[in-house]
N, CA, C and O of each residue as an XYZ file, in Angstrom:
832
protein
N     -59.665     81.064    -35.464
C     -59.616     81.194    -34.003
C     -58.188     80.976    -33.513
O     -57.484     80.089    -33.995
N     -57.775     81.784    -32.561
C     -56.412     81.699    -32.062
C     -56.180     80.392    -31.330
O     -57.088     79.862    -30.690
N     -54.977     79.878    -31.424
C     -54.597     78.673    -30.708
C     -53.754     79.066    -29.513
O     -52.768     79.790    -29.650
N     -54.142     78.589    -28.345
C     -53.441     78.916    -27.116
C     -52.710     77.687    -26.588
O     -53.076     76.552    -26.891
N     -51.670     77.934    -25.793
C     -50.901     76.827    -25.220
C     -51.718     76.028    -24.215
O     -51.486     74.834    -24.026
N     -52.654     76.676    -23.584
C     -53.478     76.008    -22.593
C     -54.450     76.993    -21.980
O     -54.492     78.164    -22.357
N     -55.237     76.499    -21.022
C     -56.201     77.344    -20.320
C     -55.928     77.288    -18.825
O     -55.611     76.234    -18.273
N     -56.056     78.431    -18.187
C     -55.861     78.544    -16.743
C     -56.953     79.446    -16.170
O     -57.305     80.465    -16.764
N     -57.481     79.059    -15.017
C     -58.425     79.918    -14.312
C     -57.665     80.781    -13.321
O     -56.888     80.276    -12.511
N     -57.894     82.075    -13.390
C     -57.281     83.024    -12.456
C     -58.397     83.742    -11.715
O     -59.232     84.410    -12.326
N     -58.407     83.599    -10.396
C     -59.423     84.251     -9.577
C     -58.772     85.259     -8.655
O     -57.670     85.046     -8.149
N     -59.469     86.354     -8.449
C     -58.980     87.402     -7.557
C     -60.042     87.690     -6.511
O     -61.206     87.917     -6.840
N     -59.632     87.680     -5.241
C     -60.561     87.976     -4.155
C     -60.201     89.308     -3.499
O     -59.397     90.074     -4.029
N     -60.805     89.574     -2.340
C     -60.643     90.882     -1.720
C     -59.442     91.052     -0.821
O     -59.335     92.066     -0.131
N     -58.530     90.090     -0.806
C     -57.309     90.272     -0.024
C     -56.423     91.333     -0.679
O     -56.527     91.580     -1.881
N     -55.570     91.945      0.102
C     -54.630     92.923     -0.434
C     -53.629     92.226     -1.358
O     -53.202     91.101     -1.097
N     -53.264     92.913     -2.442
C     -52.296     92.350     -3.373
C     -52.789     92.349     -4.807
O     -52.496     91.426     -5.567
N     -53.540     93.384     -5.182
C     -54.086     93.462     -6.538
C     -52.991     93.438     -7.595
O     -53.190     92.904     -8.687
N     -51.841     94.013     -7.276
C     -50.750     94.052     -8.241
C     -50.272     92.671     -8.649
O     -49.850     92.470     -9.788
N     -50.333     91.715     -7.727
C     -49.958     90.341     -8.056
C     -50.857     89.787     -9.156
O     -50.377     89.187    -10.118
N     -52.159     89.993     -9.007
C     -53.119     89.436     -9.962
C     -52.927     90.032    -11.354
O     -52.933     89.306    -12.348
N     -52.757     91.339    -11.426
C     -52.595     91.978    -12.732
C     -51.300     91.537    -13.409
O     -51.277     91.298    -14.617
N     -50.230     91.430    -12.636
C     -48.946     91.006    -13.210
C     -49.009     89.554    -13.668
O     -48.474     89.213    -14.723
N     -49.661     88.697    -12.884
C     -49.801     87.297    -13.287
C     -50.631     87.194    -14.556
O     -50.291     86.431    -15.460
N     -51.711     87.951    -14.630
C     -52.537     87.955    -15.837
C     -51.725     88.405    -17.041
O     -51.821     87.811    -18.115
N     -50.930     89.447    -16.869
C     -50.078     89.942    -17.943
C     -49.114     88.860    -18.431
O     -48.925     88.682    -19.634
N     -48.511     88.144    -17.490
C     -47.538     87.104    -17.846
C     -48.205     85.911    -18.519
O     -47.636     85.332    -19.445
N     -49.384     85.539    -18.078
C     -50.103     84.431    -18.699
C     -50.496     84.773    -20.137
O     -50.419     83.930    -21.031
N     -50.911     86.002    -20.340
C     -51.236     86.445    -21.701
C     -49.993     86.414    -22.579
O     -50.042     85.941    -23.714
N     -48.876     86.919    -22.053
C     -47.625     86.941    -22.820
C     -47.150     85.533    -23.151
O     -46.497     85.323    -24.173
N     -47.475     84.561    -22.289
C     -47.083     83.167    -22.518
C     -48.071     82.434    -23.421
O     -47.928     81.234    -23.659
N     -49.072     83.155    -23.921
C     -50.065     82.631    -24.863
C     -50.987     81.600    -24.236
O     -51.311     80.584    -24.851
N     -51.411     81.871    -22.997
C     -52.428     81.049    -22.351
C     -53.765     81.777    -22.379
O     -53.824     83.000    -22.259
N     -54.818     81.018    -22.538
C     -56.151     81.578    -22.399
C     -56.507     81.589    -20.922
O     -56.293     80.604    -20.216
N     -57.050     82.708    -20.458
C     -57.313     82.878    -19.035
C     -58.805     83.072    -18.802
O     -59.427     83.954    -19.395
N     -59.373     82.239    -17.931
C     -60.719     82.443    -17.433
C     -60.576     83.248    -16.148
O     -60.066     82.741    -15.149
N     -61.022     84.490    -16.169
C     -60.786     85.425    -15.065
C     -62.043     85.610    -14.234
O     -63.120     85.896    -14.757
N     -61.880     85.442    -12.920
C     -62.970     85.623    -11.970
C     -62.534     86.642    -10.932
O     -61.406     86.586    -10.442
N     -63.412     87.568    -10.595
C     -63.061     88.597     -9.606
C     -64.256     88.840     -8.704
O     -65.357     89.115     -9.181
N     -64.041     88.740     -7.414
C     -65.121     88.974     -6.459
C     -65.430     90.468     -6.370
O     -64.668     91.306     -6.854
N     -66.556     90.779     -5.746
C     -66.919     92.186     -5.555
C     -65.874     92.910     -4.720
O     -65.522     94.054     -5.008
N     -65.378     92.240     -3.683
C     -64.334     92.839     -2.848
C     -63.041     92.988     -3.636
O     -62.297     93.948     -3.436
N     -62.770     92.040     -4.532
C     -61.582     92.127     -5.369
C     -61.610     93.358     -6.252
O     -60.578     93.990     -6.475
N     -62.776     93.698     -6.751
C     -62.913     94.897     -7.581
C     -62.600     96.159     -6.774
O     -61.972     97.092     -7.275
N     -63.045     96.168     -5.527
C     -62.771     97.314     -4.666
C     -61.268     97.446     -4.408
O     -60.713     98.545     -4.444
N     -60.620     96.301     -4.146
C     -59.180     96.312     -3.894
C     -58.414     96.784     -5.125
O     -57.463     97.556     -5.006
N     -58.823     96.327     -6.300
C     -58.173     96.774     -7.540
C     -58.216     98.293     -7.665
O     -57.215     98.926     -8.001
N     -59.369     98.863     -7.397
C     -59.515    100.319     -7.522
C     -58.727    101.042     -6.440
O     -58.134    102.091     -6.691
N     -58.722    100.472     -5.224
C     -58.050    101.111     -4.092
C     -56.532    101.068     -4.215
O     -55.851    102.062     -3.965
N     -56.006     99.899     -4.604
C     -54.552     99.702     -4.574
C     -53.846    100.121     -5.857
O     -52.730    100.637     -5.801
N     -54.470     99.912     -7.004
C     -53.777    100.212     -8.265
C     -54.576    101.125     -9.185
O     -54.163    101.375    -10.318
N     -55.714    101.625     -8.712
C     -56.484    102.579     -9.496
C     -57.136    101.994    -10.734
O     -57.397    102.716    -11.697
N     -57.400    100.702    -10.721
C     -58.074    100.050    -11.849
C     -59.525     99.816    -11.468
O     -59.813     99.080    -10.524
N     -60.433    100.437    -12.198
C     -61.856    100.272    -11.947
C     -62.449     99.431    -13.062
O     -62.626     99.915    -14.181
N     -62.756     98.181    -12.767
C     -63.274     97.272    -13.779
C     -64.739     97.583    -14.086
O     -65.490     97.955    -13.184
N     -65.149     97.440    -15.326
C     -66.573     97.608    -15.675
C     -67.421     96.593    -14.918
O     -66.911     95.572    -14.456
N     -68.694     96.872    -14.794
C     -69.563     96.003    -14.010
C     -69.931     94.714    -14.729
O     -70.147     93.689    -14.082
N     -70.007     94.745    -16.050
C     -70.415     93.559    -16.791
C     -69.198     92.726    -17.209
O     -68.170     93.283    -17.598
N     -69.311     91.398    -17.131
C     -68.182     90.536    -17.482
C     -67.635     90.771    -18.890
O     -66.420     90.786    -19.084
N     -68.508     90.952    -19.861
C     -68.036     91.156    -21.239
C     -67.242     92.446    -21.361
O     -66.226     92.490    -22.055
N     -67.699     93.495    -20.691
C     -66.982     94.767    -20.730
C     -65.649     94.663    -20.002
O     -64.659     95.266    -20.417
N     -65.626     93.892    -18.911
C     -64.371     93.676    -18.187
C     -63.371     92.940    -19.063
O     -62.188     93.279    -19.083
N     -63.847     91.929    -19.789
C     -62.969     91.185    -20.695
C     -62.382     92.104    -21.756
O     -61.185     92.044    -22.036
N     -63.211     92.950    -22.345
C     -62.724     93.887    -23.367
C     -61.676     94.823    -22.783
O     -60.662     95.108    -23.421
N     -61.926     95.302    -21.560
C     -60.983     96.211    -20.902
C     -59.632     95.526    -20.696
O     -58.590     96.106    -21.001
N     -59.646     94.300    -20.182
C     -58.402     93.587    -19.896
C     -57.678     93.177    -21.173
O     -56.448     93.207    -21.228
N     -58.428     92.797    -22.190
C     -57.816     92.449    -23.482
C     -57.075     93.654    -24.053
O     -55.960     93.523    -24.557
N     -57.690     94.810    -23.972
C     -57.035     96.024    -24.467
C     -55.847     96.417    -23.595
O     -54.814     96.847    -24.106
N     -55.994     96.269    -22.286
C     -54.930     96.669    -21.359
C     -53.669     95.845    -21.568
O     -52.560     96.372    -21.495
N     -53.838     94.545    -21.830
C     -52.685     93.654    -21.947
C     -52.409     93.227    -23.388
O     -51.630     92.307    -23.638
N     -53.061     93.909    -24.330
C     -52.833     93.629    -25.750
C     -53.002     92.131    -26.047
O     -52.194     91.530    -26.755
N     -54.051     91.556    -25.501
C     -54.311     90.127    -25.649
C     -55.033     89.839    -26.960
O     -55.573     90.739    -27.603
N     -55.029     88.577    -27.336
C     -55.749     88.143    -28.527
C     -57.251     88.105    -28.231
O     -57.677     88.133    -27.076
N     -58.015     88.041    -29.279
C     -59.460     87.912    -29.111
C     -59.772     86.636    -28.335
O     -59.237     85.570    -28.637
N     -60.632     86.754    -27.342
C     -61.056     85.634    -26.503
C     -59.927     85.023    -25.669
O     -60.071     83.924    -25.134
N     -58.808     85.736    -25.562
C     -57.731     85.198    -24.729
C     -58.049     85.372    -23.247
O     -57.623     84.563    -22.423
N     -58.791     86.415    -22.907
C     -59.246     86.628    -21.542
C     -60.768     86.579    -21.545
O     -61.424     87.402    -22.184
N     -61.318     85.613    -20.832
C     -62.768     85.473    -20.729
C     -63.143     85.669    -19.267
O     -62.594     85.017    -18.380
N     -64.073     86.566    -19.032
C     -64.459     86.918    -17.671
C     -65.845     86.355    -17.365
O     -66.765     86.452    -18.177
N     -65.973     85.767    -16.176
C     -67.255     85.239    -15.729
C     -67.683     85.944    -14.452
O     -66.860     86.240    -13.585
N     -68.978     86.209    -14.346
C     -69.526     86.803    -13.139
C     -69.623     85.789    -12.016
O     -69.503     84.586    -12.244
N     -69.840     86.277    -10.799
C     -69.764     85.414     -9.608
C     -70.874     84.376     -9.535
O     -70.784     83.433     -8.749
N     -71.932     84.536    -10.349
C     -73.020     83.571    -10.326
C     -73.326     82.994    -11.707
O     -74.452     82.582    -11.983
N     -72.317     82.971    -12.563
C     -72.490     82.360    -13.881
C     -72.237     80.854    -13.763
O     -71.174     80.360    -14.141
N     -73.220     80.141    -13.239
C     -73.069     78.733    -12.918
C     -72.955     77.841    -14.151
O     -72.552     76.683    -14.043
N     -73.307     78.370    -15.319
C     -73.204     77.571    -16.539
C     -71.877     77.803    -17.267
O     -71.707     77.359    -18.402
N     -70.947     78.490    -16.622
C     -69.635     78.718    -17.227
C     -68.793     77.445    -17.132
O     -69.054     76.604    -16.272
N     -67.792     77.288    -17.996
C     -66.967     76.071    -17.994
C     -66.301     75.770    -16.658
O     -66.146     74.604    -16.295
N     -65.901     76.814    -15.915
C     -65.163     76.584    -14.668
C     -66.011     75.922    -13.588
O     -65.478     75.445    -12.587
N     -67.334     75.888    -13.785
C     -68.226     75.315    -12.783
C     -68.424     73.819    -12.954
O     -69.091     73.184    -12.138
N     -67.851     73.252    -14.008
C     -68.074     71.837    -14.293
C     -66.767     71.086    -14.457
O     -65.842     71.572    -15.107
N     -66.692     69.910    -13.875
C     -65.487     69.092    -13.998
C     -65.225     68.629    -15.410
O     -64.095     68.267    -15.739
N     -66.236     68.630    -16.251
C     -66.053     68.182    -17.625
C     -65.493     69.265    -18.534
O     -65.127     68.994    -19.678
N     -65.426     70.497    -18.025
C     -65.007     71.602    -18.889
C     -63.976     72.535    -18.276
O     -63.309     73.269    -19.005
N     -63.825     72.527    -16.959
C     -62.941     73.482    -16.301
C     -61.469     73.202    -16.593
O     -61.075     72.044    -16.729
N     -60.651     74.256    -16.691
C     -59.209     74.048    -16.796
C     -58.691     73.256    -15.605
O     -59.255     73.337    -14.514
N     -57.640     72.502    -15.801
C     -57.078     71.679    -14.737
C     -56.164     72.471    -13.811
O     -55.718     71.953    -12.787
N     -55.882     73.724    -14.161
C     -55.028     74.573    -13.333
C     -55.791     75.829    -12.940
O     -56.493     76.424    -13.757
N     -55.645     76.224    -11.682
C     -56.307     77.426    -11.178
C     -55.438     78.093    -10.129
O     -54.807     77.431     -9.305
N     -55.419     79.412    -10.177
C     -54.696     80.207     -9.181
C     -55.676     81.211     -8.577
O     -56.392     81.900     -9.305
N     -55.705     81.293     -7.255
C     -56.456     82.349     -6.578
C     -55.435     83.339     -6.054
O     -54.680     83.030     -5.132
N     -55.408     84.521     -6.633
C     -54.330     85.488     -6.414
C     -54.880     86.911     -6.407
O     -55.302     87.414     -7.448
N     -54.880     87.565     -5.245
C     -54.605     87.006     -3.922
C     -55.826     86.276     -3.391
O     -56.937     86.459     -3.888
N     -55.611     85.448     -2.378
C     -56.677     84.648     -1.780
C     -56.957     85.144     -0.375
O     -56.074     85.120      0.482
N     -58.169     85.588     -0.135
C     -58.550     86.020      1.211
C     -58.724     84.808      2.116
O     -58.921     83.692      1.636
N     -58.652     85.026      3.418
C     -58.837     83.911      4.333
C     -60.294     83.452      4.358
O     -60.578     82.313      4.729
N     -61.215     84.325      3.970
C     -62.606     83.917      3.841
C     -62.783     82.924      2.707
O     -63.472     81.915      2.854
N     -62.150     83.219      1.562
C     -62.200     82.293      0.429
C     -61.472     81.001      0.778
O     -61.925     79.910      0.431
N     -60.346     81.132      1.463
C     -59.607     79.963      1.929
C     -60.509     79.046      2.753
O     -60.528     77.833      2.543
N     -61.256     79.632      3.691
C     -62.128     78.850      4.564
C     -63.224     78.162      3.764
O     -63.507     76.984      3.985
N     -63.843     78.885      2.836
C     -64.920     78.311      2.032
C     -64.416     77.139      1.204
O     -65.076     76.103      1.122
N     -63.244     77.300      0.587
C     -62.685     76.221     -0.227
C     -62.344     75.023      0.653
O     -62.592     73.877      0.279
N     -61.774     75.299      1.823
C     -61.380     74.224      2.731
C     -62.576     73.381      3.160
O     -62.456     72.168      3.338
N     -63.729     74.027      3.326
C     -64.919     73.331      3.803
C     -65.808     72.831      2.668
O     -66.887     72.292      2.915
N     -65.360     73.007      1.431
C     -66.146     72.533      0.294
C     -67.399     73.333      0.040
O     -68.359     72.814     -0.530
N     -67.413     74.596      0.454
C     -68.576     75.458      0.238
C     -68.454     76.144     -1.115
O     -67.351     76.482     -1.545
N     -69.570     76.349     -1.780
C     -69.546     76.946     -3.125
C     -70.662     77.966     -3.262
O     -71.619     77.759     -4.007
N     -70.532     79.060     -2.541
C     -71.555     80.097     -2.589
C     -71.361     81.074     -3.738
O     -72.248     81.876     -4.028
N     -70.198     81.012     -4.399
C     -69.976     81.839     -5.585
C     -69.107     81.056     -6.563
O     -68.647     79.958     -6.249
N     -68.884     81.617     -7.741
C     -68.204     80.873     -8.798
C     -66.733     80.620     -8.477
O     -66.185     79.596     -8.885
N     -66.086     81.529     -7.758
C     -64.682     81.306     -7.386
C     -64.560     80.056     -6.527
O     -63.707     79.202     -6.772
N     -65.417     79.958     -5.521
C     -65.374     78.806     -4.620
C     -65.736     77.521     -5.358
O     -65.123     76.478     -5.126
N     -66.721     77.588     -6.241
C     -67.103     76.413     -7.012
C     -65.980     75.983     -7.947
O     -65.691     74.792     -8.066
N     -65.345     76.946     -8.609
C     -64.255     76.619     -9.536
C     -63.110     75.932     -8.796
O     -62.527     74.973     -9.303
N     -62.787     76.420     -7.600
C     -61.727     75.792     -6.808
C     -62.135     74.387     -6.385
O     -61.317     73.468     -6.418
N     -63.382     74.216     -5.991
C     -63.897     72.914     -5.596
C     -63.788     71.919     -6.757
O     -63.442     70.754     -6.557
N     -64.086     72.391     -7.967
C     -64.000     71.540     -9.152
C     -62.562     71.078     -9.383
O     -62.319     69.899     -9.640
N     -61.611     72.008     -9.292
C     -60.209     71.651     -9.526
C     -59.743     70.612     -8.509
O     -59.016     69.683     -8.861
N     -60.151     70.761     -7.263
C     -59.752     69.800     -6.227
C     -60.354     68.428     -6.514
O     -59.648     67.420     -6.472
N     -61.644     68.383     -6.802
C     -62.291     67.082     -6.993
C     -61.815     66.384     -8.259
O     -61.850     65.157     -8.345
N     -61.370     67.165     -9.245
C     -60.861     66.587    -10.486
C     -59.364     66.304    -10.414
O     -58.744     65.939    -11.413
N     -58.787     66.477     -9.216
C     -57.361     66.220     -9.003
C     -56.474     67.089     -9.902
O     -55.464     66.638    -10.443
N     -56.894     68.356    -10.039
C     -56.095     69.292    -10.812
C     -55.113     70.034     -9.919
O     -54.853     69.619     -8.790
N     -54.567     71.134    -10.431
C     -53.579     71.930     -9.697
C     -54.214     73.239     -9.243
O     -54.622     74.061    -10.063
N     -54.292     73.419     -7.941
C     -54.845     74.638     -7.359
C     -53.776     75.319     -6.520
O     -53.195     74.712     -5.621
N     -53.522     76.594     -6.824
C     -52.556     77.391     -6.079
C     -53.295     78.533     -5.396
O     -54.005     79.296     -6.050
N     -53.132     78.651     -4.090
C     -53.763     79.728     -3.330
C     -52.692     80.671     -2.800
O     -51.878     80.284     -1.961
N     -52.693     81.903     -3.285
C     -51.762     82.909     -2.778
C     -52.456     83.651     -1.640
O     -53.045     84.715     -1.832
N     -52.369     83.063     -0.457
C     -53.069     83.604      0.709
C     -52.368     84.869      1.192
O     -51.140     84.929      1.258
N     -53.175     85.888      1.532
C     -52.603     87.158      2.008
C     -53.314     87.553      3.299
O     -54.469     87.977      3.294
N     -52.590     87.401      4.395
C     -53.062     87.829      5.712
C     -51.889     87.787      6.667
O     -50.940     87.036      6.441
N     -51.930     88.571      7.725
C     -50.899     88.480      8.751
C     -51.414     89.112     10.038
O     -52.000     90.193      9.991
N     -51.212     88.472     11.182
C     -50.711     87.109     11.313
C     -51.792     86.109     10.945
O     -52.961     86.472     10.811
N     -51.402     84.843     10.781
C     -52.366     83.779     10.545
C     -52.900     83.287     11.883
O     -52.129     83.048     12.812
N     -54.215     83.135     11.981
C     -54.798     82.541     13.181
C     -54.703     81.022     13.084
O     -54.365     80.474     12.035
N     -55.001     80.365     14.175
C     -55.007     78.898     14.170
C     -56.029     78.375     13.166
O     -55.795     77.355     12.517
N     -57.153     79.062     13.033
C     -58.172     78.660     12.054
C     -57.603     78.732     10.645
O     -57.788     77.806      9.856
N     -56.909     79.825     10.321
C     -56.299     79.965      8.995
C     -55.322     78.825      8.741
O     -55.335     78.207      7.677
N     -54.484     78.557      9.720
C     -53.463     77.520      9.575
C     -54.088     76.137      9.411
O     -53.606     75.320      8.627
N     -55.161     75.883     10.152
C     -55.851     74.602     10.021
C     -56.463     74.445      8.626
O     -56.403     73.367      8.034
N     -57.041     75.508      8.115
C     -57.616     75.462      6.773
C     -56.539     75.228      5.715
O     -56.747     74.467      4.770
N     -55.399     75.877      5.874
C     -54.302     75.681      4.928
C     -53.755     74.257      5.011
O     -53.448     73.650      3.985
N     -53.633     73.722      6.226
C     -53.149     72.357      6.385
C     -54.102     71.366      5.726
O     -53.668     70.444      5.036
N     -55.394     71.558      5.941
C     -56.384     70.663      5.354
C     -56.280     70.643      3.835
O     -56.325     69.578      3.220
N     -56.143     71.809      3.236
C     -56.044     71.882      1.778
C     -54.716     71.344      1.275
O     -54.664     70.679      0.240
N     -53.643     71.626      2.003
C     -52.335     71.107      1.607
C     -52.345     69.587      1.596
O     -51.736     68.969      0.723
N     -53.020     68.989      2.544
C     -53.117     67.529      2.607
C     -53.899     66.951      1.436
O     -53.797     65.761      1.138
N     -54.681     67.799      0.774
C     -55.441     67.380     -0.404
C     -54.716     67.717     -1.711
O     -55.263     67.539     -2.799
N     -53.489     68.202     -1.590
C     -52.694     68.479     -2.779
C     -52.719     69.908     -3.262
O     -52.129     70.222     -4.296
N     -53.393     70.781     -2.532
C     -53.433     72.191     -2.906
C     -52.122     72.858     -2.514
O     -51.589     72.594     -1.436
N     -51.597     73.720     -3.383
C     -50.372     74.458     -3.083
C     -50.718     75.757     -2.364
O     -51.418     76.608     -2.914
N     -50.234     75.906     -1.154
C     -50.441     77.130     -0.379
C     -49.203     78.002     -0.554
O     -48.113     77.642     -0.108
N     -49.374     79.133     -1.195
C     -48.251     80.006     -1.498
C     -48.541     81.417     -0.989
O     -48.976     82.272     -1.760
N     -48.306     81.671      0.296
C     -48.586     82.995      0.854
C     -47.835     84.097      0.090
O     -46.735     83.887     -0.419
N     -48.455     85.250      0.031
C     -47.823     86.389     -0.635
C     -46.700     86.908      0.255
O     -46.854     87.907      0.958
N     -45.568     86.211      0.211
C     -44.423     86.527      1.081
C     -43.156     86.549      0.241
O     -42.394     85.582      0.257
N     -42.915     87.627     -0.491
C     -41.744     87.683     -1.381
C     -40.430     87.684     -0.619
O     -40.337     88.213      0.489
N     -39.422     87.088     -1.224
C     -38.082     87.119     -0.661
C     -37.361     88.405     -1.043
O     -37.841     89.172     -1.878
N     -36.228     88.629     -0.437
C     -35.455     89.850     -0.685
C     -34.035     89.555     -1.154
O     -33.241     90.476     -1.343
N     -33.707     88.261     -1.345
C     -32.334     87.914     -1.695
C     -31.958     88.308     -3.119
O     -30.784     88.254     -3.484
N     -32.955     88.710     -3.940
C     -32.632     89.150     -5.301
C     -32.409     90.657     -5.363
O     -32.415     91.254     -6.440
N     -32.211     91.271     -4.177
C     -31.907     92.706     -4.080
C     -32.981     93.563     -4.745
O     -32.699     94.391     -5.611
N     -34.205     93.342     -4.318
C     -35.332     94.099     -4.869
C     -35.143     95.594     -4.636
O     -34.738     96.025     -3.556
N     -35.442     96.366     -5.664
C     -35.316     97.819     -5.572
C     -36.669     98.524     -5.649
O     -36.794     99.680     -5.246
N     -37.669     97.833     -6.161
C     -38.993     98.439     -6.326
C     -40.062     97.456     -5.869
O     -39.795     96.271     -5.671
N     -41.278     97.971     -5.705
C     -42.413     97.107     -5.400
C     -42.639     96.116     -6.540
O     -42.994     94.962     -6.305
N     -42.432     96.570     -7.765
C     -42.596     95.673     -8.916
C     -41.650     94.479     -8.831
O     -42.009     93.376     -9.245
N     -40.454     94.687     -8.303
C     -39.512     93.574     -8.130
C     -40.067     92.536     -7.161
O     -39.908     91.334     -7.373
N     -40.716     93.003     -6.099
C     -41.301     92.089     -5.117
C     -42.496     91.356     -5.705
O     -42.692     90.167     -5.451
N     -43.286     92.064     -6.488
C     -44.416     91.426     -7.172
C     -43.915     90.346     -8.117
O     -44.457     89.241     -8.150
N     -42.877     90.667     -8.887
C     -42.335     89.697     -9.840
C     -41.781     88.462     -9.141
O     -41.835     87.362     -9.691
N     -41.253     88.634     -7.942
C     -40.746     87.476     -7.201
C     -41.855     86.460     -6.994
O     -41.673     85.273     -7.266
N     -43.004     86.919     -6.515
C     -44.107     86.003     -6.239
C     -44.736     85.468     -7.521
O     -45.048     84.281     -7.613
N     -44.920     86.333     -8.501
C     -45.514     85.892     -9.762
C     -44.613     84.875    -10.449
O     -45.093     83.914    -11.049
N     -43.302     85.095    -10.355
C     -42.361     84.138    -10.931
C     -42.469     82.773    -10.276
O     -42.370     81.748    -10.951
N     -42.671     82.751     -8.965
C     -42.827     81.480     -8.253
C     -44.104     80.759     -8.683
O     -44.120     79.538     -8.834
N     -45.171     81.533     -8.875
C     -46.424     80.933     -9.355
C     -46.227     80.325    -10.739
O     -46.654     79.200    -10.997
N     -45.579     81.074    -11.625
C     -45.336     80.578    -12.978
C     -44.487     79.314    -12.954
O     -44.718     78.393    -13.737
N     -43.508     79.269    -12.061
C     -42.686     78.061    -11.922
C     -43.545     76.854    -11.576
O     -43.373     75.779    -12.150
N     -44.454     77.028    -10.654
C     -45.308     75.914    -10.235
C     -46.297     75.512    -11.327
O     -46.711     74.355    -11.405
N     -46.668     76.467    -12.159
C     -47.542     76.152    -13.291
C     -46.763     75.543    -14.454
O     -47.338     75.134    -15.463
N     -45.439     75.495    -14.288
C     -44.528     74.991    -15.325
C     -44.609     75.832    -16.608
O     -44.634     75.312    -17.723
N     -44.648     77.131    -16.401
C     -44.631     78.091    -17.496
C     -43.294     78.821    -17.466
O     -42.914     79.374    -16.434
N     -42.589     78.826    -18.568
C     -41.282     79.486    -18.637
C     -41.401     80.954    -18.253
O     -42.315     81.653    -18.690
N     -40.464     81.408    -17.432
C     -40.478     82.807    -17.014
C     -39.057     83.295    -16.817
O     -38.158     82.520    -16.491
N     -38.866     84.586    -17.019
C     -37.551     85.198    -16.817
C     -37.663     86.467    -15.977
O     -36.731     87.270    -15.936
N     -38.798     86.648    -15.309
C     -39.001     87.878    -14.541
C     -38.350     87.818    -13.175
O     -38.158     88.850    -12.532
N     -38.003     86.605    -12.717
C     -37.369     86.451    -11.413
C     -36.081     85.660    -11.559
O     -36.110     84.528    -12.043
N     -34.939     86.234    -11.150
C     -33.681     85.489    -11.240
C     -33.696     84.282    -10.318
O     -34.238     84.342     -9.214
N     -33.103     83.190    -10.769
C     -33.101     81.962     -9.976
C     -31.891     81.938     -9.044
O     -30.803     82.400     -9.390
N     -32.114     81.391     -7.868
C     -31.079     81.350     -6.844
C     -29.858     80.571     -7.338
O     -29.980     79.456     -7.847
N     -28.678     81.181     -7.179
C     -27.431     80.484     -7.458
C     -26.881     80.678     -8.848
O     -25.665     80.618     -9.033
N     -27.736     80.910     -9.843
C     -27.269     80.976    -11.216
C     -26.485     82.260    -11.509
O     -25.627     82.294    -12.392
N     -26.799     83.308    -10.751
C     -26.088     84.569    -10.978
C     -25.090     84.869     -9.869
O     -24.580     85.984     -9.762
N     -24.817     83.857     -9.042
C     -23.875     84.057     -7.943
C     -22.448     83.811     -8.416
O     -22.185     82.900     -9.201
N     -21.560     84.616     -7.937
C     -20.147     84.440     -8.250
C     -19.562     83.348     -7.340
O     -19.794     83.358     -6.131
N     -18.828     82.439     -7.905
C     -18.200     81.404     -7.078
C     -17.051     82.023     -6.301
O     -16.330     82.878     -6.817
N     -16.883     81.586     -5.057
C     -15.847     82.165     -4.211
C     -14.519     81.481     -4.453
O     -13.520     81.835     -3.828
């Protein structure tokens, strides 16, 4: 059986930004992490709409598709359906201590903020919070309403990292992929995973 550096839960919801999720998954696989992948029904629609990726309906088939797409090791990507309550991510005794929701819809944000667990994504996030793990939410919406901001503040006060999908432009981005890499690189930094896809501020600057 393959040995991985660690395990991370990656969830994708129906917010715009499917490219972020696929690129992050690619980078986690390349860094030799095992990924528990969760995707909402709306997330599947967004994947097909934005990047032309149509995931199979069954979790096992989705895992096979993603493993082949990213040349991953056997069992490196494990996919769970939205109501697989007996999966490891649903229990504090088995869930990875790190989780990223990328992108995170404001509906999912609200459910997590209120401790609601109507699907496996929300339950997995609830588990990470209660176990004092690391939860990163890449929220995608504009503008933010007062309700959105209140939900983000509540979660931030509980130690959740709120990382809106708001890429910078100071690295002279030339393509959409450059903007995607900016955000994915920031996520990897917070997960403390080595990355070279995003140049760091100041290191490539010429001294005056």
